[in-house]
Amino acid sequence: MSDLLERLRGRGWRLTSQRRVVAEVLDGDHVHLTADEVHARAVARLPEISRATVYNTLGELVGLGEVLEVATDGRAKRYDPNAHRAHQHLLCSGCGAIRDVHPHGDPLEALPAGERFGFTVTAAEITYRGLCPDCTAGP
Ligand SMILES: [Zn+2]
Ligand SMILES: [Zn+2]
C-alpha cells in the first residue's frame, strides 16, 4: 500500500475506487506529476475515471494537506505526495525534471530576524534550478 493511501485511511477519508486509484498513482519520493499525468496513469488502472474526478480528487488531497502543489516556472503545476517530510526542490530548466532535496540547515532559520519585517514567518520554499544530466549532455 502507498504511504499516501495509508495516511488517508488513517484519517478516515472515504476511499472510493476512483480516489483510491489517484492515491495509488501518487506514491514515493521524487514523484511530481501533473494532473494530466496523474489522469493518464489512473486511466491505465481504472479506464472509466474522468479527468474531472482526477482534478477534484487532487484538489481535495491538497486541501487536506496530504499532497503538495509544486509551481514550476510556468509549466503545469505538479502534485507531490511527499507532504510530511520537509524537503526542497531541484528543478531542471531544460526538461522540467524535479528531485526532492534536503539542503543543510532549516531555511526558516536562515532568514535573519532583521529581514523579517515584523512578519511571523511560517514556511519557506527553495527551488534550486539548473540542468539535469540528460539536458547537460545535449541532444
Ligand atoms: Zn533536464
Ligand atoms: Zn517534492
Short mmCIF file of N, CA and C and ligand atoms in Angstrom, two decimals:
data_model
loop_
_atom_site.label_atom_id
_atom_site.label_comp_id
_atom_site.label_asym_id
_atom_site.label_seq_id
_atom_site.Cartn_x
_atom_site.Cartn_y
_atom_site.Cartn_z
N MET A 1 0.85 -1.20 0.00
CA MET A 1 0.00 0.00 0.00
C MET A 1 0.88 1.25 0.00
N SER A 2 0.44 2.28 -0.70
CA SER A 2 1.23 3.51 -0.74
C SER A 2 1.13 4.23 0.60
N ASP A 3 2.16 5.02 0.88
CA ASP A 3 2.18 5.89 2.05
C ASP A 3 0.95 6.75 2.13
N LEU A 4 0.68 7.38 1.01
CA LEU A 4 -0.43 8.33 0.94
C LEU A 4 -1.74 7.61 1.26
N LEU A 5 -1.91 6.44 0.66
CA LEU A 5 -3.13 5.67 0.87
C LEU A 5 -3.28 5.33 2.36
N GLU A 6 -2.17 4.97 2.95
CA GLU A 6 -2.19 4.63 4.37
C GLU A 6 -2.58 5.84 5.22
N ARG A 7 -2.01 6.98 4.89
CA ARG A 7 -2.36 8.19 5.64
C ARG A 7 -3.83 8.54 5.49
N LEU A 8 -4.34 8.37 4.27
CA LEU A 8 -5.74 8.72 4.01
C LEU A 8 -6.67 7.77 4.76
N ARG A 9 -6.32 6.51 4.79
CA ARG A 9 -7.07 5.53 5.57
C ARG A 9 -7.12 5.96 7.02
N GLY A 10 -5.92 6.32 7.54
CA GLY A 10 -5.78 6.72 8.94
C GLY A 10 -6.70 7.90 9.29
N ARG A 11 -6.93 8.78 8.32
CA ARG A 11 -7.79 9.93 8.61
C ARG A 11 -9.24 9.65 8.33
N GLY A 12 -9.54 8.46 7.87
CA GLY A 12 -10.93 8.10 7.62
C GLY A 12 -11.51 8.73 6.36
N TRP A 13 -10.64 9.07 5.41
CA TRP A 13 -11.10 9.61 4.12
C TRP A 13 -11.84 8.52 3.39
N ARG A 14 -13.02 8.83 2.88
CA ARG A 14 -13.82 7.81 2.20
C ARG A 14 -13.13 7.39 0.91
N LEU A 15 -12.72 6.13 0.87
CA LEU A 15 -11.94 5.66 -0.27
C LEU A 15 -12.82 4.98 -1.31
N THR A 16 -13.30 5.75 -2.27
CA THR A 16 -13.98 5.15 -3.41
C THR A 16 -12.90 4.55 -4.31
N SER A 17 -13.29 3.74 -5.27
CA SER A 17 -12.27 3.13 -6.14
C SER A 17 -11.52 4.22 -6.91
N GLN A 18 -12.22 5.31 -7.24
CA GLN A 18 -11.57 6.38 -8.00
C GLN A 18 -10.54 7.13 -7.17
N ARG A 19 -10.93 7.45 -5.94
CA ARG A 19 -9.99 8.14 -5.05
C ARG A 19 -8.79 7.25 -4.76
N ARG A 20 -9.05 5.98 -4.62
CA ARG A 20 -8.00 5.03 -4.31
C ARG A 20 -6.96 5.00 -5.43
N VAL A 21 -7.44 4.97 -6.66
CA VAL A 21 -6.52 4.92 -7.80
C VAL A 21 -5.65 6.18 -7.86
N VAL A 22 -6.25 7.34 -7.59
CA VAL A 22 -5.47 8.58 -7.60
C VAL A 22 -4.40 8.52 -6.51
N ALA A 23 -4.77 8.02 -5.33
CA ALA A 23 -3.80 7.93 -4.23
C ALA A 23 -2.71 6.92 -4.54
N GLU A 24 -3.05 5.86 -5.26
CA GLU A 24 -2.04 4.85 -5.60
C GLU A 24 -1.03 5.39 -6.61
N VAL A 25 -1.51 6.20 -7.52
CA VAL A 25 -0.63 6.77 -8.54
C VAL A 25 0.40 7.71 -7.89
N LEU A 26 -0.04 8.41 -6.84
CA LEU A 26 0.85 9.36 -6.16
C LEU A 26 1.56 8.65 -5.02
N ASP A 27 2.66 8.01 -5.33
CA ASP A 27 3.36 7.28 -4.28
C ASP A 27 4.86 7.40 -4.45
N GLY A 28 5.55 7.64 -3.35
CA GLY A 28 7.01 7.57 -3.37
C GLY A 28 7.69 8.92 -3.32
N ASP A 29 9.02 8.88 -3.24
CA ASP A 29 9.84 10.08 -3.27
C ASP A 29 10.02 10.51 -4.72
N HIS A 30 10.32 11.76 -4.93
CA HIS A 30 10.61 12.29 -6.26
C HIS A 30 9.44 12.18 -7.21
N VAL A 31 8.23 12.03 -6.67
CA VAL A 31 7.05 11.95 -7.52
C VAL A 31 6.44 13.34 -7.62
N HIS A 32 6.42 13.88 -8.81
CA HIS A 32 5.87 15.23 -9.02
C HIS A 32 5.16 15.19 -10.35
N LEU A 33 3.91 14.79 -10.33
CA LEU A 33 3.17 14.58 -11.58
C LEU A 33 2.22 15.74 -11.85
N THR A 34 2.03 16.03 -13.12
CA THR A 34 0.99 16.99 -13.49
C THR A 34 -0.36 16.28 -13.36
N ALA A 35 -1.43 17.07 -13.33
CA ALA A 35 -2.77 16.48 -13.24
C ALA A 35 -3.01 15.56 -14.44
N ASP A 36 -2.54 15.95 -15.60
CA ASP A 36 -2.73 15.10 -16.78
C ASP A 36 -1.97 13.79 -16.68
N GLU A 37 -0.78 13.84 -16.08
CA GLU A 37 -0.02 12.59 -15.89
C GLU A 37 -0.72 11.70 -14.88
N VAL A 38 -1.25 12.31 -13.83
CA VAL A 38 -1.99 11.51 -12.85
C VAL A 38 -3.19 10.86 -13.54
N HIS A 39 -3.87 11.63 -14.36
CA HIS A 39 -5.03 11.09 -15.08
C HIS A 39 -4.63 9.93 -15.99
N ALA A 40 -3.55 10.11 -16.75
CA ALA A 40 -3.12 9.06 -17.68
C ALA A 40 -2.79 7.76 -16.92
N ARG A 41 -2.14 7.89 -15.78
CA ARG A 41 -1.78 6.69 -15.01
C ARG A 41 -2.99 6.08 -14.34
N ALA A 42 -3.92 6.94 -13.91
CA ALA A 42 -5.13 6.44 -13.26
C ALA A 42 -5.99 5.68 -14.28
N VAL A 43 -6.06 6.19 -15.50
CA VAL A 43 -6.86 5.53 -16.54
C VAL A 43 -6.33 4.13 -16.85
N ALA A 44 -5.02 3.98 -16.75
CA ALA A 44 -4.42 2.67 -17.00
C ALA A 44 -4.93 1.63 -15.99
N ARG A 45 -5.30 2.10 -14.79
CA ARG A 45 -5.78 1.17 -13.77
C ARG A 45 -7.30 1.11 -13.71
N LEU A 46 -7.93 2.24 -14.03
CA LEU A 46 -9.38 2.34 -13.91
C LEU A 46 -9.88 3.14 -15.12
N PRO A 47 -10.14 2.43 -16.24
CA PRO A 47 -10.40 3.12 -17.52
C PRO A 47 -11.51 4.17 -17.47
N GLU A 48 -12.50 3.98 -16.59
CA GLU A 48 -13.64 4.92 -16.63
C GLU A 48 -13.40 6.20 -15.84
N ILE A 49 -12.27 6.33 -15.18
CA ILE A 49 -12.07 7.52 -14.34
C ILE A 49 -11.94 8.77 -15.23
N SER A 50 -12.68 9.81 -14.87
CA SER A 50 -12.69 11.02 -15.72
C SER A 50 -11.63 12.00 -15.25
N ARG A 51 -11.27 12.89 -16.17
CA ARG A 51 -10.33 13.94 -15.86
C ARG A 51 -10.87 14.82 -14.71
N ALA A 52 -12.18 15.10 -14.76
CA ALA A 52 -12.77 15.96 -13.72
C ALA A 52 -12.62 15.32 -12.34
N THR A 53 -12.83 14.02 -12.26
CA THR A 53 -12.70 13.33 -10.98
C THR A 53 -11.26 13.41 -10.48
N VAL A 54 -10.32 13.23 -11.39
CA VAL A 54 -8.91 13.31 -11.00
C VAL A 54 -8.59 14.72 -10.49
N TYR A 55 -9.04 15.73 -11.21
CA TYR A 55 -8.77 17.11 -10.78
C TYR A 55 -9.40 17.39 -9.42
N ASN A 56 -10.66 16.97 -9.26
CA ASN A 56 -11.34 17.21 -7.98
C ASN A 56 -10.63 16.50 -6.84
N THR A 57 -10.23 15.26 -7.08
CA THR A 57 -9.57 14.48 -6.03
C THR A 57 -8.24 15.12 -5.66
N LEU A 58 -7.49 15.57 -6.67
CA LEU A 58 -6.22 16.25 -6.37
C LEU A 58 -6.47 17.50 -5.53
N GLY A 59 -7.50 18.24 -5.88
CA GLY A 59 -7.83 19.44 -5.11
C GLY A 59 -8.15 19.11 -3.65
N GLU A 60 -8.88 18.02 -3.44
CA GLU A 60 -9.21 17.61 -2.07
C GLU A 60 -7.95 17.20 -1.31
N LEU A 61 -7.08 16.47 -1.98
CA LEU A 61 -5.85 16.00 -1.31
C LEU A 61 -4.97 17.17 -0.92
N VAL A 62 -4.93 18.18 -1.78
CA VAL A 62 -4.16 19.38 -1.45
C VAL A 62 -4.81 20.09 -0.26
N GLY A 63 -6.14 20.17 -0.28
CA GLY A 63 -6.87 20.80 0.82
C GLY A 63 -6.63 20.10 2.15
N LEU A 64 -6.49 18.79 2.10
CA LEU A 64 -6.24 18.01 3.31
C LEU A 64 -4.79 18.15 3.78
N GLY A 65 -3.94 18.72 2.93
CA GLY A 65 -2.53 18.83 3.28
C GLY A 65 -1.76 17.53 3.07
N GLU A 66 -2.34 16.60 2.33
CA GLU A 66 -1.67 15.32 2.12
C GLU A 66 -0.87 15.28 0.82
N VAL A 67 -1.13 16.26 -0.04
CA VAL A 67 -0.39 16.37 -1.30
C VAL A 67 -0.01 17.84 -1.46
N LEU A 68 1.22 18.07 -1.89
CA LEU A 68 1.68 19.45 -2.11
C LEU A 68 1.52 19.82 -3.58
N GLU A 69 1.21 21.08 -3.81
CA GLU A 69 1.23 21.61 -5.16
C GLU A 69 2.58 22.26 -5.38
N VAL A 70 3.24 21.92 -6.46
CA VAL A 70 4.56 22.49 -6.73
C VAL A 70 4.46 23.33 -7.99
N ALA A 71 4.79 24.61 -7.86
CA ALA A 71 4.79 25.50 -9.02
C ALA A 71 6.11 25.35 -9.74
N THR A 72 6.08 25.32 -11.06
CA THR A 72 7.31 25.06 -11.80
C THR A 72 7.47 26.02 -12.98
N ASP A 73 7.74 27.27 -12.68
CA ASP A 73 8.13 28.23 -13.71
C ASP A 73 7.27 28.20 -14.97
N GLY A 74 5.98 28.38 -14.82
CA GLY A 74 5.13 28.49 -16.00
C GLY A 74 4.71 27.17 -16.61
N ARG A 75 5.31 26.07 -16.17
CA ARG A 75 4.81 24.78 -16.63
C ARG A 75 3.62 24.38 -15.78
N ALA A 76 2.94 23.30 -16.18
CA ALA A 76 1.78 22.84 -15.42
C ALA A 76 2.19 22.51 -13.98
N LYS A 77 1.32 22.84 -13.03
CA LYS A 77 1.55 22.51 -11.62
C LYS A 77 1.79 21.01 -11.45
N ARG A 78 2.64 20.67 -10.47
CA ARG A 78 2.88 19.26 -10.19
C ARG A 78 2.29 18.92 -8.83
N TYR A 79 1.98 17.66 -8.66
CA TYR A 79 1.43 17.17 -7.39
C TYR A 79 2.42 16.21 -6.74
N ASP A 80 2.70 16.46 -5.48
CA ASP A 80 3.79 15.82 -4.75
C ASP A 80 3.23 15.16 -3.48
N PRO A 81 3.28 13.82 -3.40
CA PRO A 81 2.72 13.15 -2.23
C PRO A 81 3.63 13.20 -1.01
N ASN A 82 4.82 13.73 -1.16
CA ASN A 82 5.80 13.73 -0.06
C ASN A 82 5.53 14.95 0.83
N ALA A 83 4.33 15.00 1.41
CA ALA A 83 3.88 16.23 2.08
C ALA A 83 4.33 16.32 3.52
N HIS A 84 4.83 15.24 4.08
CA HIS A 84 5.11 15.24 5.52
C HIS A 84 6.58 15.22 5.88
N ARG A 85 7.44 15.20 4.87
CA ARG A 85 8.86 15.29 5.18
C ARG A 85 9.38 16.54 4.51
N ALA A 86 9.85 17.47 5.33
CA ALA A 86 10.29 18.76 4.78
C ALA A 86 11.34 18.52 3.72
N HIS A 87 11.14 19.09 2.56
CA HIS A 87 12.15 19.00 1.51
C HIS A 87 12.01 20.18 0.56
N GLN A 88 13.04 20.39 -0.20
CA GLN A 88 13.05 21.44 -1.20
C GLN A 88 13.15 20.78 -2.57
N HIS A 89 13.15 21.60 -3.63
CA HIS A 89 13.15 21.01 -4.97
C HIS A 89 14.31 21.48 -5.83
N LEU A 90 14.76 20.56 -6.63
CA LEU A 90 15.79 20.80 -7.63
C LEU A 90 15.06 20.66 -8.97
N LEU A 91 15.09 21.72 -9.77
CA LEU A 91 14.27 21.77 -10.98
C LEU A 91 15.16 21.96 -12.21
N CYS A 92 14.97 21.10 -13.21
CA CYS A 92 15.72 21.24 -14.46
C CYS A 92 15.03 22.28 -15.35
N SER A 93 15.77 23.31 -15.71
CA SER A 93 15.21 24.36 -16.56
C SER A 93 15.03 23.87 -18.00
N GLY A 94 15.67 22.76 -18.33
CA GLY A 94 15.54 22.23 -19.69
C GLY A 94 14.27 21.42 -19.86
N CYS A 95 14.15 20.33 -19.09
CA CYS A 95 13.05 19.39 -19.32
C CYS A 95 12.01 19.41 -18.21
N GLY A 96 12.26 20.14 -17.13
CA GLY A 96 11.26 20.21 -16.06
C GLY A 96 11.35 19.07 -15.05
N ALA A 97 12.38 18.23 -15.14
CA ALA A 97 12.55 17.15 -14.15
C ALA A 97 12.71 17.77 -12.76
N ILE A 98 12.14 17.10 -11.74
CA ILE A 98 12.23 17.61 -10.37
C ILE A 98 12.73 16.51 -9.45
N ARG A 99 13.62 16.90 -8.53
CA ARG A 99 14.08 15.99 -7.49
C ARG A 99 13.79 16.60 -6.13
N ASP A 100 13.48 15.73 -5.15
CA ASP A 100 13.37 16.17 -3.76
C ASP A 100 14.78 16.27 -3.19
N VAL A 101 15.10 17.39 -2.56
CA VAL A 101 16.43 17.56 -1.98
C VAL A 101 16.33 18.11 -0.56
N HIS A 102 17.38 17.89 0.19
CA HIS A 102 17.41 18.25 1.61
C HIS A 102 18.64 19.07 1.92
N PRO A 103 18.57 20.39 1.70
CA PRO A 103 19.74 21.24 1.96
C PRO A 103 20.07 21.26 3.45
N HIS A 104 21.32 21.62 3.75
CA HIS A 104 21.74 21.76 5.15
C HIS A 104 20.97 22.88 5.81
N GLY A 105 20.65 22.69 7.05
CA GLY A 105 20.05 23.77 7.83
C GLY A 105 18.57 23.94 7.51
N ASP A 106 17.91 24.71 8.34
CA ASP A 106 16.48 24.95 8.20
C ASP A 106 16.31 26.28 7.46
N PRO A 107 15.67 26.27 6.29
CA PRO A 107 15.54 27.51 5.52
C PRO A 107 14.80 28.61 6.29
N LEU A 108 13.94 28.21 7.22
CA LEU A 108 13.25 29.22 8.04
C LEU A 108 14.24 29.94 8.94
N GLU A 109 15.15 29.18 9.52
CA GLU A 109 16.16 29.75 10.42
C GLU A 109 17.13 30.63 9.65
N ALA A 110 17.28 30.35 8.37
CA ALA A 110 18.28 31.06 7.57
C ALA A 110 17.93 32.53 7.35
N LEU A 111 16.68 32.90 7.59
CA LEU A 111 16.28 34.31 7.40
C LEU A 111 16.51 35.08 8.69
N PRO A 112 17.44 36.04 8.68
CA PRO A 112 17.76 36.77 9.92
C PRO A 112 16.56 37.57 10.42
N ALA A 113 16.49 37.74 11.73
CA ALA A 113 15.38 38.48 12.35
C ALA A 113 15.24 39.86 11.72
N GLY A 114 16.37 40.50 11.39
CA GLY A 114 16.34 41.83 10.83
C GLY A 114 15.73 41.91 9.44
N GLU A 115 15.51 40.78 8.81
CA GLU A 115 14.93 40.79 7.47
C GLU A 115 13.53 40.16 7.46
N ARG A 116 12.91 40.13 8.63
CA ARG A 116 11.56 39.54 8.69
C ARG A 116 10.48 40.61 8.68
N PHE A 117 10.87 41.88 8.83
CA PHE A 117 9.94 43.00 8.71
C PHE A 117 8.68 42.81 9.55
N GLY A 118 8.85 42.21 10.74
CA GLY A 118 7.71 42.04 11.62
C GLY A 118 6.80 40.89 11.25
N PHE A 119 7.12 40.17 10.19
CA PHE A 119 6.28 39.03 9.79
C PHE A 119 6.45 37.87 10.77
N THR A 120 5.40 37.13 10.99
CA THR A 120 5.53 35.82 11.61
C THR A 120 5.74 34.86 10.45
N VAL A 121 6.95 34.36 10.30
CA VAL A 121 7.29 33.56 9.13
C VAL A 121 7.03 32.09 9.45
N THR A 122 6.24 31.42 8.62
CA THR A 122 5.85 30.03 8.92
C THR A 122 6.35 29.02 7.90
N ALA A 123 6.78 29.46 6.74
CA ALA A 123 7.18 28.48 5.73
C ALA A 123 8.18 29.10 4.77
N ALA A 124 9.02 28.26 4.21
CA ALA A 124 9.97 28.72 3.20
C ALA A 124 10.10 27.64 2.15
N GLU A 125 10.13 28.06 0.91
CA GLU A 125 10.33 27.09 -0.17
C GLU A 125 11.53 27.53 -0.99
N ILE A 126 12.40 26.59 -1.24
CA ILE A 126 13.58 26.89 -2.05
C ILE A 126 13.53 26.04 -3.30
N THR A 127 13.74 26.65 -4.45
CA THR A 127 13.85 25.89 -5.68
C THR A 127 15.25 26.12 -6.24
N TYR A 128 16.01 25.06 -6.35
CA TYR A 128 17.32 25.12 -6.98
C TYR A 128 17.10 24.84 -8.46
N ARG A 129 17.65 25.67 -9.33
CA ARG A 129 17.45 25.48 -10.76
C ARG A 129 18.76 25.16 -11.45
N GLY A 130 18.66 24.39 -12.50
CA GLY A 130 19.86 24.09 -13.27
C GLY A 130 19.49 23.12 -14.37
N LEU A 131 20.49 22.42 -14.89
CA LEU A 131 20.24 21.44 -15.94
C LEU A 131 20.54 20.05 -15.40
N CYS A 132 19.64 19.10 -15.67
CA CYS A 132 19.84 17.72 -15.25
C CYS A 132 20.90 17.08 -16.17
N PRO A 133 21.41 15.91 -15.79
CA PRO A 133 22.47 15.30 -16.63
C PRO A 133 22.04 15.08 -18.08
N ASP A 134 20.79 14.70 -18.31
CA ASP A 134 20.32 14.48 -19.67
C ASP A 134 20.37 15.77 -20.49
N CYS A 135 19.94 16.86 -19.87
CA CYS A 135 19.91 18.14 -20.59
C CYS A 135 21.31 18.73 -20.74
N THR A 136 22.19 18.44 -19.79
CA THR A 136 23.57 18.93 -19.89
C THR A 136 24.29 18.26 -21.06
N ALA A 137 23.96 16.99 -21.28
CA ALA A 137 24.63 16.22 -22.33
C ALA A 137 24.22 16.71 -23.72
N GLY A 138 23.08 17.39 -23.81
CA GLY A 138 22.62 17.86 -25.12
C GLY A 138 21.98 16.75 -25.92
N PRO A 139 21.43 17.08 -27.11
CA PRO A 139 20.67 16.09 -27.88
C PRO A 139 21.58 15.03 -28.50
ZN ZN B 1 16.53 18.09 -17.89
ZN ZN B 2 8.90 17.05 -3.72
#
